[in-house]
Amino acid sequence: MIQKLFLFFLLFMNLCCTSQKAKVDDTVVLFLDANIPHLDPIHSTNKYSSTVISNIFEGLYHYHYLKRPITLEPSLAEGEPQISPDGKTYTIQLKKGVFFQDDPAFPNGKGRELKAEDFIYSWRRLADPMNKAMGWWVLDGLIVGLNEWRNDLRAGKANYQTPIKGLSAPHSHTLVIQLTRPSFQFLHFLAMPVTMVVAQEVVEKYGQEIANHPIGTGPYRLEHWDRNSEVRLIKNKNFREVFYPSEGSAEDEKRGLLSHKGQRLPLSEKITVKVITERQPLWLSFLKGQVDHGVVPTDNFDQVFENNQLKKEFVDKGIRVLEQYRPDVTMIAFNMEHPLLGKNKKLRLAFAHALNSDLILEKFYNRRGIVAQGPLPPLLDGYDPDYKNNLDFNLEKARQLLKEAGYPDGKDLPVFDFELSNNATWSRQMGELLKDLWGQVGIQIRLVINTWPQFDQKLKNKQATLFEMAWSADYPDSENFLQLFYSKNVSPGSNNSNFINRDYDQLYEKALQLPPSPERTLLYKKMVDFINNEVPTLFLVHRIYRLPYHSWLENYNEHPIIYDFYRYLKVNTQIKEKNWSQL
């Protein structure tokens, strides 16, 4: 009997240990707080798709993980481009020995070597009007002959073999690009997900299904995608030799961000990305160690922080916080094609003066941010910390403007659909606050709940009347925020407010011709004033993030412009085993 009890005890202990070991594996477990609509680079204009895409696909350039200010470096390019004296011709040598991930689309299922022609093909896909690429605005009007090819393709006068003057591959690993004008942002465009390279064989095999079947040259490949739930990535065995950066700041050294310098990437074999749209379930999952990083919900902020410091009880559990300013802006946009909102400026001004951005910063961001006075975030060229717009919170002014607009106290004013960008609780709460604020002056809205893919589709189809959204920098230049109002970028491009104004376009186009300079900065400031005067969009907050993560997640240094950061992450299983019991 004693022997049987002893054997049972050993079996029980073995099961417990096995269970514990199963929990503490070295898979990096991350999250996204909205559903991923697709995994096709040419449509990658949201952070959710972009983050996963950038770890499967690659572009010619990307951003150094640690250097600040943020710095471009070669990715698939061999080095810096050769640029002609007039700034219009770029000659870029590609790295040799880069292979696409293995897939049945290739002979014998083996990924072939990357060639310069692959980029030309990829950018044709971006320009092809049949694809309705959301990222087309990036190259629109910029490459010699590309727009003409696009028009001829639409008219049936060209095909994918028709030469494009501005794109050529004189050798298998040499790409020559001729621009229509000098562009001081062009190299940044070559680091964006929309310009990343795909293989023609893969597109031809899977057709529209390529959005669900991504095959790139990046460090990870798709293992499994459970829609609206999780994405699992595994290490790409074909990935070339790339190493963890050796350069960083003293602060990086202190945080342990250089402890893996010189090691081959990616550091982890597996990445799991969970889709968790609600803040409270995400927070609980984080506290249980089920995800390696998280977000502190607004309602829990005072329970977690004291005097802006993480409380000792969380520090003792091995929880750390990455505090990070991000170049972004949250905003409320009008669809300027709406027959009433687009034509009645005083009505838009009434919306503006009934909006309390300070209250929004307090209630939804725990004052972790700066009230926005325009589209440009701090630290970017043209941002002026002393600048104030004339759109202050003033209910009496809002009522007077509503009267001047022809709708005293909101009489005869229709109820406007306000599109929520997702179905999370905080999004609905934000909508309810706006409903109350505008209701005080007689403006009525109806909240429409969407998933992110539904919301994104409505924007691209110009179906959203009034909506809240955020824009994070694609590249560190104010032009990235000012292009949101350029007429050539209307939906399905990035100008989701569908604002068209020729005077603004002239300012924008003039700024494009200028290098960084006081003259360009002055133009940027004029454009900010212009937008605030025309009010196609109401600007809310520039966010400051406090991102909690477990100390077992090594090298966590997430940045909104650097999407390809999965390769640098690693779970320290010894620390995880030690801290797991304290959660």
mmCIF file with all atom_site columns, N, CA, C and O in Angstrom, residues 121-167:
data_model
loop_
_atom_site.group_PDB
_atom_site.id
_atom_site.type_symbol
_atom_site.label_atom_id
_atom_site.label_alt_id
_atom_site.label_comp_id
_atom_site.label_asym_id
_atom_site.label_entity_id
_atom_site.label_seq_id
_atom_site.pdbx_PDB_ins_code
_atom_site.Cartn_x
_atom_site.Cartn_y
_atom_site.Cartn_z
_atom_site.occupancy
_atom_site.B_iso_or_equiv
_atom_site.pdbx_formal_charge
_atom_site.auth_seq_id
_atom_site.auth_comp_id
_atom_site.auth_asym_id
_atom_site.auth_atom_id
_atom_site.pdbx_PDB_model_num
ATOM 1   N N  . TYR A 1 121 ? 8.201  43.773 -59.859 1.00 0.00 ? 121 TYR A N  1
ATOM 2   C CA . TYR A 1 121 ? 6.912  43.082 -59.868 1.00 0.00 ? 121 TYR A CA 1
ATOM 3   C C  . TYR A 1 121 ? 6.053  43.510 -58.676 1.00 0.00 ? 121 TYR A C  1
ATOM 4   O O  . TYR A 1 121 ? 4.845  43.784 -58.829 1.00 0.00 ? 121 TYR A O  1
ATOM 5   N N  . SER A 1 122 ? 6.646  43.597 -57.512 1.00 0.00 ? 122 SER A N  1
ATOM 6   C CA . SER A 1 122 ? 5.900  43.955 -56.299 1.00 0.00 ? 122 SER A CA 1
ATOM 7   C C  . SER A 1 122 ? 5.303  45.352 -56.408 1.00 0.00 ? 122 SER A C  1
ATOM 8   O O  . SER A 1 122 ? 4.171  45.599 -55.967 1.00 0.00 ? 122 SER A O  1
ATOM 9   N N  . TRP A 1 123 ? 6.057  46.266 -56.993 1.00 0.00 ? 123 TRP A N  1
ATOM 10  C CA . TRP A 1 123 ? 5.558  47.628 -57.113 1.00 0.00 ? 123 TRP A CA 1
ATOM 11  C C  . TRP A 1 123 ? 4.547  47.764 -58.244 1.00 0.00 ? 123 TRP A C  1
ATOM 12  O O  . TRP A 1 123 ? 3.700  48.661 -58.230 1.00 0.00 ? 123 TRP A O  1
ATOM 13  N N  . ARG A 1 124 ? 4.619  46.879 -59.224 1.00 0.00 ? 124 ARG A N  1
ATOM 14  C CA . ARG A 1 124 ? 3.539  46.810 -60.216 1.00 0.00 ? 124 ARG A CA 1
ATOM 15  C C  . ARG A 1 124 ? 2.233  46.406 -59.534 1.00 0.00 ? 124 ARG A C  1
ATOM 16  O O  . ARG A 1 124 ? 1.171  46.960 -59.832 1.00 0.00 ? 124 ARG A O  1
ATOM 17  N N  . ARG A 1 125 ? 2.320  45.425 -58.647 1.00 0.00 ? 125 ARG A N  1
ATOM 18  C CA . ARG A 1 125 ? 1.120  45.011 -57.895 1.00 0.00 ? 125 ARG A CA 1
ATOM 19  C C  . ARG A 1 125 ? 0.544  46.180 -57.112 1.00 0.00 ? 125 ARG A C  1
ATOM 20  O O  . ARG A 1 125 ? -0.678 46.346 -57.019 1.00 0.00 ? 125 ARG A O  1
ATOM 21  N N  . LEU A 1 126 ? 1.436  46.981 -56.525 1.00 0.00 ? 126 LEU A N  1
ATOM 22  C CA . LEU A 1 126 ? 1.006  48.135 -55.750 1.00 0.00 ? 126 LEU A CA 1
ATOM 23  C C  . LEU A 1 126 ? 0.287  49.150 -56.635 1.00 0.00 ? 126 LEU A C  1
ATOM 24  O O  . LEU A 1 126 ? -0.693 49.787 -56.221 1.00 0.00 ? 126 LEU A O  1
ATOM 25  N N  . ALA A 1 127 ? 0.752  49.283 -57.876 1.00 0.00 ? 127 ALA A N  1
ATOM 26  C CA . ALA A 1 127 ? 0.170  50.256 -58.813 1.00 0.00 ? 127 ALA A CA 1
ATOM 27  C C  . ALA A 1 127 ? -1.042 49.718 -59.565 1.00 0.00 ? 127 ALA A C  1
ATOM 28  O O  . ALA A 1 127 ? -1.854 50.503 -60.062 1.00 0.00 ? 127 ALA A O  1
ATOM 29  N N  . ASP A 1 128 ? -1.183 48.413 -59.656 1.00 0.00 ? 128 ASP A N  1
ATOM 30  C CA . ASP A 1 128 ? -2.252 47.788 -60.441 1.00 0.00 ? 128 ASP A CA 1
ATOM 31  C C  . ASP A 1 128 ? -3.621 48.232 -59.909 1.00 0.00 ? 128 ASP A C  1
ATOM 32  O O  . ASP A 1 128 ? -3.978 47.923 -58.765 1.00 0.00 ? 128 ASP A O  1
ATOM 33  N N  . PRO A 1 129 ? -4.417 48.957 -60.702 1.00 0.00 ? 129 PRO A N  1
ATOM 34  C CA . PRO A 1 129 ? -5.711 49.455 -60.205 1.00 0.00 ? 129 PRO A CA 1
ATOM 35  C C  . PRO A 1 129 ? -6.679 48.343 -59.835 1.00 0.00 ? 129 PRO A C  1
ATOM 36  O O  . PRO A 1 129 ? -7.568 48.553 -59.003 1.00 0.00 ? 129 PRO A O  1
ATOM 37  N N  . MET A 1 130 ? -6.506 47.150 -60.422 1.00 0.00 ? 130 MET A N  1
ATOM 38  C CA . MET A 1 130 ? -7.385 46.039 -60.089 1.00 0.00 ? 130 MET A CA 1
ATOM 39  C C  . MET A 1 130 ? -7.207 45.598 -58.635 1.00 0.00 ? 130 MET A C  1
ATOM 40  O O  . MET A 1 130 ? -8.128 45.057 -58.021 1.00 0.00 ? 130 MET A O  1
ATOM 41  N N  . ASN A 1 131 ? -6.032 45.838 -58.077 1.00 0.00 ? 131 ASN A N  1
ATOM 42  C CA . ASN A 1 131 ? -5.762 45.422 -56.699 1.00 0.00 ? 131 ASN A CA 1
ATOM 43  C C  . ASN A 1 131 ? -6.302 46.401 -55.661 1.00 0.00 ? 131 ASN A C  1
ATOM 44  O O  . ASN A 1 131 ? -6.393 46.058 -54.482 1.00 0.00 ? 131 ASN A O  1
ATOM 45  N N  . LYS A 1 132 ? -6.617 47.611 -56.111 1.00 0.00 ? 132 LYS A N  1
ATOM 46  C CA . LYS A 1 132 ? -7.124 48.646 -55.201 1.00 0.00 ? 132 LYS A CA 1
ATOM 47  C C  . LYS A 1 132 ? -6.254 48.730 -53.941 1.00 0.00 ? 132 LYS A C  1
ATOM 48  O O  . LYS A 1 132 ? -6.737 48.718 -52.810 1.00 0.00 ? 132 LYS A O  1
ATOM 49  N N  . ALA A 1 133 ? -4.963 48.813 -54.179 1.00 0.00 ? 133 ALA A N  1
ATOM 50  C CA . ALA A 1 133 ? -3.998 48.778 -53.080 1.00 0.00 ? 133 ALA A CA 1
ATOM 51  C C  . ALA A 1 133 ? -4.135 50.002 -52.180 1.00 0.00 ? 133 ALA A C  1
ATOM 52  O O  . ALA A 1 133 ? -4.080 51.142 -52.650 1.00 0.00 ? 133 ALA A O  1
ATOM 53  N N  . MET A 1 134 ? -4.287 49.740 -50.883 1.00 0.00 ? 134 MET A N  1
ATOM 54  C CA . MET A 1 134 ? -4.433 50.843 -49.927 1.00 0.00 ? 134 MET A CA 1
ATOM 55  C C  . MET A 1 134 ? -3.146 51.639 -49.777 1.00 0.00 ? 134 MET A C  1
ATOM 56  O O  . MET A 1 134 ? -3.160 52.785 -49.339 1.00 0.00 ? 134 MET A O  1
ATOM 57  N N  . GLY A 1 135 ? -2.017 51.025 -50.155 1.00 0.00 ? 135 GLY A N  1
ATOM 58  C CA . GLY A 1 135 ? -0.741 51.713 -50.011 1.00 0.00 ? 135 GLY A CA 1
ATOM 59  C C  . GLY A 1 135 ? -0.252 52.410 -51.267 1.00 0.00 ? 135 GLY A C  1
ATOM 60  O O  . GLY A 1 135 ? 0.883  52.900 -51.289 1.00 0.00 ? 135 GLY A O  1
ATOM 61  N N  . TRP A 1 136 ? -1.088 52.488 -52.298 1.00 0.00 ? 136 TRP A N  1
ATOM 62  C CA . TRP A 1 136 ? -0.668 53.087 -53.564 1.00 0.00 ? 136 TRP A CA 1
ATOM 63  C C  . TRP A 1 136 ? -0.213 54.532 -53.398 1.00 0.00 ? 136 TRP A C  1
ATOM 64  O O  . TRP A 1 136 ? 0.681  55.012 -54.109 1.00 0.00 ? 136 TRP A O  1
ATOM 65  N N  . TRP A 1 137 ? -0.786 55.259 -52.444 1.00 0.00 ? 137 TRP A N  1
ATOM 66  C CA . TRP A 1 137 ? -0.450 56.668 -52.273 1.00 0.00 ? 137 TRP A CA 1
ATOM 67  C C  . TRP A 1 137 ? 1.059  56.886 -52.077 1.00 0.00 ? 137 TRP A C  1
ATOM 68  O O  . TRP A 1 137 ? 1.580  57.961 -52.387 1.00 0.00 ? 137 TRP A O  1
ATOM 69  N N  . VAL A 1 138 ? 1.770  55.871 -51.589 1.00 0.00 ? 138 VAL A N  1
ATOM 70  C CA . VAL A 1 138 ? 3.196  56.025 -51.305 1.00 0.00 ? 138 VAL A CA 1
ATOM 71  C C  . VAL A 1 138 ? 3.993  56.285 -52.586 1.00 0.00 ? 138 VAL A C  1
ATOM 72  O O  . VAL A 1 138 ? 4.916  57.105 -52.600 1.00 0.00 ? 138 VAL A O  1
ATOM 73  N N  . LEU A 1 139 ? 3.655  55.599 -53.680 1.00 0.00 ? 139 LEU A N  1
ATOM 74  C CA . LEU A 1 139 ? 4.399  55.749 -54.936 1.00 0.00 ? 139 LEU A CA 1
ATOM 75  C C  . LEU A 1 139 ? 3.653  56.559 -55.992 1.00 0.00 ? 139 LEU A C  1
ATOM 76  O O  . LEU A 1 139 ? 4.202  56.822 -57.071 1.00 0.00 ? 139 LEU A O  1
ATOM 77  N N  . ASP A 1 140 ? 2.441  56.954 -55.700 1.00 0.00 ? 140 ASP A N  1
ATOM 78  C CA . ASP A 1 140 ? 1.620  57.680 -56.664 1.00 0.00 ? 140 ASP A CA 1
ATOM 79  C C  . ASP A 1 140 ? 2.338  58.941 -57.160 1.00 0.00 ? 140 ASP A C  1
ATOM 80  O O  . ASP A 1 140 ? 2.682  59.830 -56.370 1.00 0.00 ? 140 ASP A O  1
ATOM 81  N N  . GLY A 1 141 ? 2.587  59.016 -58.472 1.00 0.00 ? 141 GLY A N  1
ATOM 82  C CA . GLY A 1 141 ? 3.202  60.191 -59.076 1.00 0.00 ? 141 GLY A CA 1
ATOM 83  C C  . GLY A 1 141 ? 4.692  60.324 -58.842 1.00 0.00 ? 141 GLY A C  1
ATOM 84  O O  . GLY A 1 141 ? 5.289  61.332 -59.228 1.00 0.00 ? 141 GLY A O  1
ATOM 85  N N  . LEU A 1 142 ? 5.334  59.315 -58.236 1.00 0.00 ? 142 LEU A N  1
ATOM 86  C CA . LEU A 1 142 ? 6.723  59.483 -57.822 1.00 0.00 ? 142 LEU A CA 1
ATOM 87  C C  . LEU A 1 142 ? 7.730  58.806 -58.743 1.00 0.00 ? 142 LEU A C  1
ATOM 88  O O  . LEU A 1 142 ? 8.869  59.256 -58.867 1.00 0.00 ? 142 LEU A O  1
ATOM 89  N N  . ILE A 1 143 ? 7.348  57.716 -59.421 1.00 0.00 ? 143 ILE A N  1
ATOM 90  C CA . ILE A 1 143 ? 8.278  56.969 -60.263 1.00 0.00 ? 143 ILE A CA 1
ATOM 91  C C  . ILE A 1 143 ? 7.948  57.203 -61.736 1.00 0.00 ? 143 ILE A C  1
ATOM 92  O O  . ILE A 1 143 ? 6.784  57.091 -62.147 1.00 0.00 ? 143 ILE A O  1
ATOM 93  N N  . VAL A 1 144 ? 8.940  57.540 -62.519 1.00 0.00 ? 144 VAL A N  1
ATOM 94  C CA . VAL A 1 144 ? 8.746  57.854 -63.934 1.00 0.00 ? 144 VAL A CA 1
ATOM 95  C C  . VAL A 1 144 ? 8.044  56.686 -64.648 1.00 0.00 ? 144 VAL A C  1
ATOM 96  O O  . VAL A 1 144 ? 8.507  55.535 -64.598 1.00 0.00 ? 144 VAL A O  1
ATOM 97  N N  . GLY A 1 145 ? 6.917  56.974 -65.271 1.00 0.00 ? 145 GLY A N  1
ATOM 98  C CA . GLY A 1 145 ? 6.211  55.990 -66.081 1.00 0.00 ? 145 GLY A CA 1
ATOM 99  C C  . GLY A 1 145 ? 5.280  55.063 -65.318 1.00 0.00 ? 145 GLY A C  1
ATOM 100 O O  . GLY A 1 145 ? 4.488  54.333 -65.936 1.00 0.00 ? 145 GLY A O  1
ATOM 101 N N  . LEU A 1 146 ? 5.331  55.060 -63.992 1.00 0.00 ? 146 LEU A N  1
ATOM 102 C CA . LEU A 1 146 ? 4.506  54.111 -63.230 1.00 0.00 ? 146 LEU A CA 1
ATOM 103 C C  . LEU A 1 146 ? 3.025  54.473 -63.302 1.00 0.00 ? 146 LEU A C  1
ATOM 104 O O  . LEU A 1 146 ? 2.179  53.600 -63.493 1.00 0.00 ? 146 LEU A O  1
ATOM 105 N N  . ASN A 1 147 ? 2.704  55.753 -63.181 1.00 0.00 ? 147 ASN A N  1
ATOM 106 C CA . ASN A 1 147 ? 1.293  56.150 -63.294 1.00 0.00 ? 147 ASN A CA 1
ATOM 107 C C  . ASN A 1 147 ? 0.756  55.918 -64.702 1.00 0.00 ? 147 ASN A C  1
ATOM 108 O O  . ASN A 1 147 ? -0.401 55.508 -64.877 1.00 0.00 ? 147 ASN A O  1
ATOM 109 N N  . GLU A 1 148 ? 1.619  56.159 -65.691 1.00 0.00 ? 148 GLU A N  1
ATOM 110 C CA . GLU A 1 148 ? 1.188  55.933 -67.082 1.00 0.00 ? 148 GLU A CA 1
ATOM 111 C C  . GLU A 1 148 ? 0.930  54.443 -67.310 1.00 0.00 ? 148 GLU A C  1
ATOM 112 O O  . GLU A 1 148 ? -0.059 54.067 -67.965 1.00 0.00 ? 148 GLU A O  1
ATOM 113 N N  . TRP A 1 149 ? 1.807  53.596 -66.774 1.00 0.00 ? 149 TRP A N  1
ATOM 114 C CA . TRP A 1 149 ? 1.596  52.148 -66.890 1.00 0.00 ? 149 TRP A CA 1
ATOM 115 C C  . TRP A 1 149 ? 0.296  51.740 -66.202 1.00 0.00 ? 149 TRP A C  1
ATOM 116 O O  . TRP A 1 149 ? -0.456 50.924 -66.725 1.00 0.00 ? 149 TRP A O  1
ATOM 117 N N  . ARG A 1 150 ? 0.037  52.328 -65.069 1.00 0.00 ? 150 ARG A N  1
ATOM 118 C CA . ARG A 1 150 ? -1.196 52.047 -64.323 1.00 0.00 ? 150 ARG A CA 1
ATOM 119 C C  . ARG A 1 150 ? -2.428 52.388 -65.167 1.00 0.00 ? 150 ARG A C  1
ATOM 120 O O  . ARG A 1 150 ? -3.391 51.603 -65.251 1.00 0.00 ? 150 ARG A O  1
ATOM 121 N N  . ASN A 1 151 ? -2.395 53.552 -65.814 1.00 0.00 ? 151 ASN A N  1
ATOM 122 C CA . ASN A 1 151 ? -3.523 53.973 -66.650 1.00 0.00 ? 151 ASN A CA 1
ATOM 123 C C  . ASN A 1 151 ? -3.664 53.075 -67.880 1.00 0.00 ? 151 ASN A C  1
ATOM 124 O O  . ASN A 1 151 ? -4.792 52.723 -68.274 1.00 0.00 ? 151 ASN A O  1
ATOM 125 N N  . ASP A 1 152 ? -2.537 52.720 -68.481 1.00 0.00 ? 152 ASP A N  1
ATOM 126 C CA . ASP A 1 152 ? -2.583 51.840 -69.654 1.00 0.00 ? 152 ASP A CA 1
ATOM 127 C C  . ASP A 1 152 ? -3.077 50.447 -69.279 1.00 0.00 ? 152 ASP A C  1
ATOM 128 O O  . ASP A 1 152 ? -3.805 49.804 -70.048 1.00 0.00 ? 152 ASP A O  1
ATOM 129 N N  . LEU A 1 153 ? -2.688 49.983 -68.103 1.00 0.00 ? 153 LEU A N  1
ATOM 130 C CA . LEU A 1 153 ? -3.154 48.667 -67.634 1.00 0.00 ? 153 LEU A CA 1
ATOM 131 C C  . LEU A 1 153 ? -4.664 48.684 -67.445 1.00 0.00 ? 153 LEU A C  1
ATOM 132 O O  . LEU A 1 153 ? -5.365 47.750 -67.837 1.00 0.00 ? 153 LEU A O  1
ATOM 133 N N  . ARG A 1 154 ? -5.168 49.764 -66.881 1.00 0.00 ? 154 ARG A N  1
ATOM 134 C CA . ARG A 1 154 ? -6.617 49.905 -66.688 1.00 0.00 ? 154 ARG A CA 1
ATOM 135 C C  . ARG A 1 154 ? -7.343 49.908 -68.026 1.00 0.00 ? 154 ARG A C  1
ATOM 136 O O  . ARG A 1 154 ? -8.456 49.351 -68.142 1.00 0.00 ? 154 ARG A O  1
ATOM 137 N N  . ALA A 1 155 ? -6.714 50.508 -69.033 1.00 0.00 ? 155 ALA A N  1
ATOM 138 C CA . ALA A 1 155 ? -7.341 50.612 -70.359 1.00 0.00 ? 155 ALA A CA 1
ATOM 139 C C  . ALA A 1 155 ? -7.083 49.387 -71.228 1.00 0.00 ? 155 ALA A C  1
ATOM 140 O O  . ALA A 1 155 ? -7.512 49.351 -72.391 1.00 0.00 ? 155 ALA A O  1
ATOM 141 N N  . GLY A 1 156 ? -6.360 48.403 -70.703 1.00 0.00 ? 156 GLY A N  1
ATOM 142 C CA . GLY A 1 156 ? -6.055 47.204 -71.476 1.00 0.00 ? 156 GLY A CA 1
ATOM 143 C C  . GLY A 1 156 ? -4.949 47.384 -72.491 1.00 0.00 ? 156 GLY A C  1
ATOM 144 O O  . GLY A 1 156 ? -4.788 46.564 -73.400 1.00 0.00 ? 156 GLY A O  1
ATOM 145 N N  . LYS A 1 157 ? -4.156 48.443 -72.354 1.00 0.00 ? 157 LYS A N  1
ATOM 146 C CA . LYS A 1 157 ? -3.082 48.734 -73.301 1.00 0.00 ? 157 LYS A CA 1
ATOM 147 C C  . LYS A 1 157 ? -1.711 48.287 -72.797 1.00 0.00 ? 157 LYS A C  1
ATOM 148 O O  . LYS A 1 157 ? -0.697 48.514 -73.461 1.00 0.00 ? 157 LYS A O  1
ATOM 149 N N  . ALA A 1 158 ? -1.650 47.688 -71.614 1.00 0.00 ? 158 ALA A N  1
ATOM 150 C CA . ALA A 1 158 ? -0.372 47.261 -71.044 1.00 0.00 ? 158 ALA A CA 1
ATOM 151 C C  . ALA A 1 158 ? -0.599 45.998 -70.229 1.00 0.00 ? 158 ALA A C  1
ATOM 152 O O  . ALA A 1 158 ? -1.730 45.635 -69.902 1.00 0.00 ? 158 ALA A O  1
ATOM 153 N N  . ASN A 1 159 ? 0.502  45.308 -69.923 1.00 0.00 ? 159 ASN A N  1
ATOM 154 C CA . ASN A 1 159 ? 0.443  44.149 -69.050 1.00 0.00 ? 159 ASN A CA 1
ATOM 155 C C  . ASN A 1 159 ? 1.673  44.164 -68.141 1.00 0.00 ? 159 ASN A C  1
ATOM 156 O O  . ASN A 1 159 ? 2.443  45.131 -68.147 1.00 0.00 ? 159 ASN A O  1
ATOM 157 N N  . TYR A 1 160 ? 1.886  43.092 -67.393 1.00 0.00 ? 160 TYR A N  1
ATOM 158 C CA . TYR A 1 160 ? 2.983  43.059 -66.433 1.00 0.00 ? 160 TYR A CA 1
ATOM 159 C C  . TYR A 1 160 ? 4.355  42.919 -67.096 1.00 0.00 ? 160 TYR A C  1
ATOM 160 O O  . TYR A 1 160 ? 5.381  43.017 -66.430 1.00 0.00 ? 160 TYR A O  1
ATOM 161 N N  . GLN A 1 161 ? 4.377  42.684 -68.396 1.00 0.00 ? 161 GLN A N  1
ATOM 162 C CA . GLN A 1 161 ? 5.645  42.627 -69.109 1.00 0.00 ? 161 GLN A CA 1
ATOM 163 C C  . GLN A 1 161 ? 5.987  43.957 -69.784 1.00 0.00 ? 161 GLN A C  1
ATOM 164 O O  . GLN A 1 161 ? 7.090  44.144 -70.286 1.00 0.00 ? 161 GLN A O  1
ATOM 165 N N  . THR A 1 162 ? 5.038  44.881 -69.816 1.00 0.00 ? 162 THR A N  1
ATOM 166 C CA . THR A 1 162 ? 5.276  46.178 -70.444 1.00 0.00 ? 162 THR A CA 1
ATOM 167 C C  . THR A 1 162 ? 6.329  46.961 -69.656 1.00 0.00 ? 162 THR A C  1
ATOM 168 O O  . THR A 1 162 ? 6.194  47.125 -68.436 1.00 0.00 ? 162 THR A O  1
ATOM 169 N N  . PRO A 1 163 ? 7.383  47.430 -70.315 1.00 0.00 ? 163 PRO A N  1
ATOM 170 C CA . PRO A 1 163 ? 8.442  48.156 -69.594 1.00 0.00 ? 163 PRO A CA 1
ATOM 171 C C  . PRO A 1 163 ? 7.916  49.434 -68.939 1.00 0.00 ? 163 PRO A C  1
ATOM 172 O O  . PRO A 1 163 ? 6.992  50.082 -69.441 1.00 0.00 ? 163 PRO A O  1
ATOM 173 N N  . ILE A 1 164 ? 8.500  49.772 -67.800 1.00 0.00 ? 164 ILE A N  1
ATOM 174 C CA . ILE A 1 164 ? 8.243  51.030 -67.105 1.00 0.00 ? 164 ILE A CA 1
ATOM 175 C C  . ILE A 1 164 ? 9.571  51.776 -67.052 1.00 0.00 ? 164 ILE A C  1
ATOM 176 O O  . ILE A 1 164 ? 10.565 51.259 -66.522 1.00 0.00 ? 164 ILE A O  1
ATOM 177 N N  . LYS A 1 165 ? 9.594  52.958 -67.619 1.00 0.00 ? 165 LYS A N  1
ATOM 178 C CA . LYS A 1 165 ? 10.861 53.687 -67.783 1.00 0.00 ? 165 LYS A CA 1
ATOM 179 C C  . LYS A 1 165 ? 11.597 53.879 -66.464 1.00 0.00 ? 165 LYS A C  1
ATOM 180 O O  . LYS A 1 165 ? 12.832 53.787 -66.412 1.00 0.00 ? 165 LYS A O  1
ATOM 181 N N  . GLY A 1 166 ? 10.874 54.144 -65.404 1.00 0.00 ? 166 GLY A N  1
ATOM 182 C CA . GLY A 1 166 ? 11.510 54.469 -64.122 1.00 0.00 ? 166 GLY A CA 1
ATOM 183 C C  . GLY A 1 166 ? 11.911 53.275 -63.282 1.00 0.00 ? 166 GLY A C  1
ATOM 184 O O  . GLY A 1 166 ? 12.453 53.462 -62.177 1.00 0.00 ? 166 GLY A O  1
ATOM 185 N N  . LEU A 1 167 ? 11.657 52.049 -63.766 1.00 0.00 ? 167 LEU A N  1
ATOM 186 C CA . LEU A 1 167 ? 12.015 50.850 -63.009 1.00 0.00 ? 167 LEU A CA 1
ATOM 187 C C  . LEU A 1 167 ? 12.756 49.881 -63.916 1.00 0.00 ? 167 LEU A C  1
ATOM 188 O O  . LEU A 1 167 ? 12.206 49.428 -64.926 1.00 0.00 ? 167 LEU A O  1
#
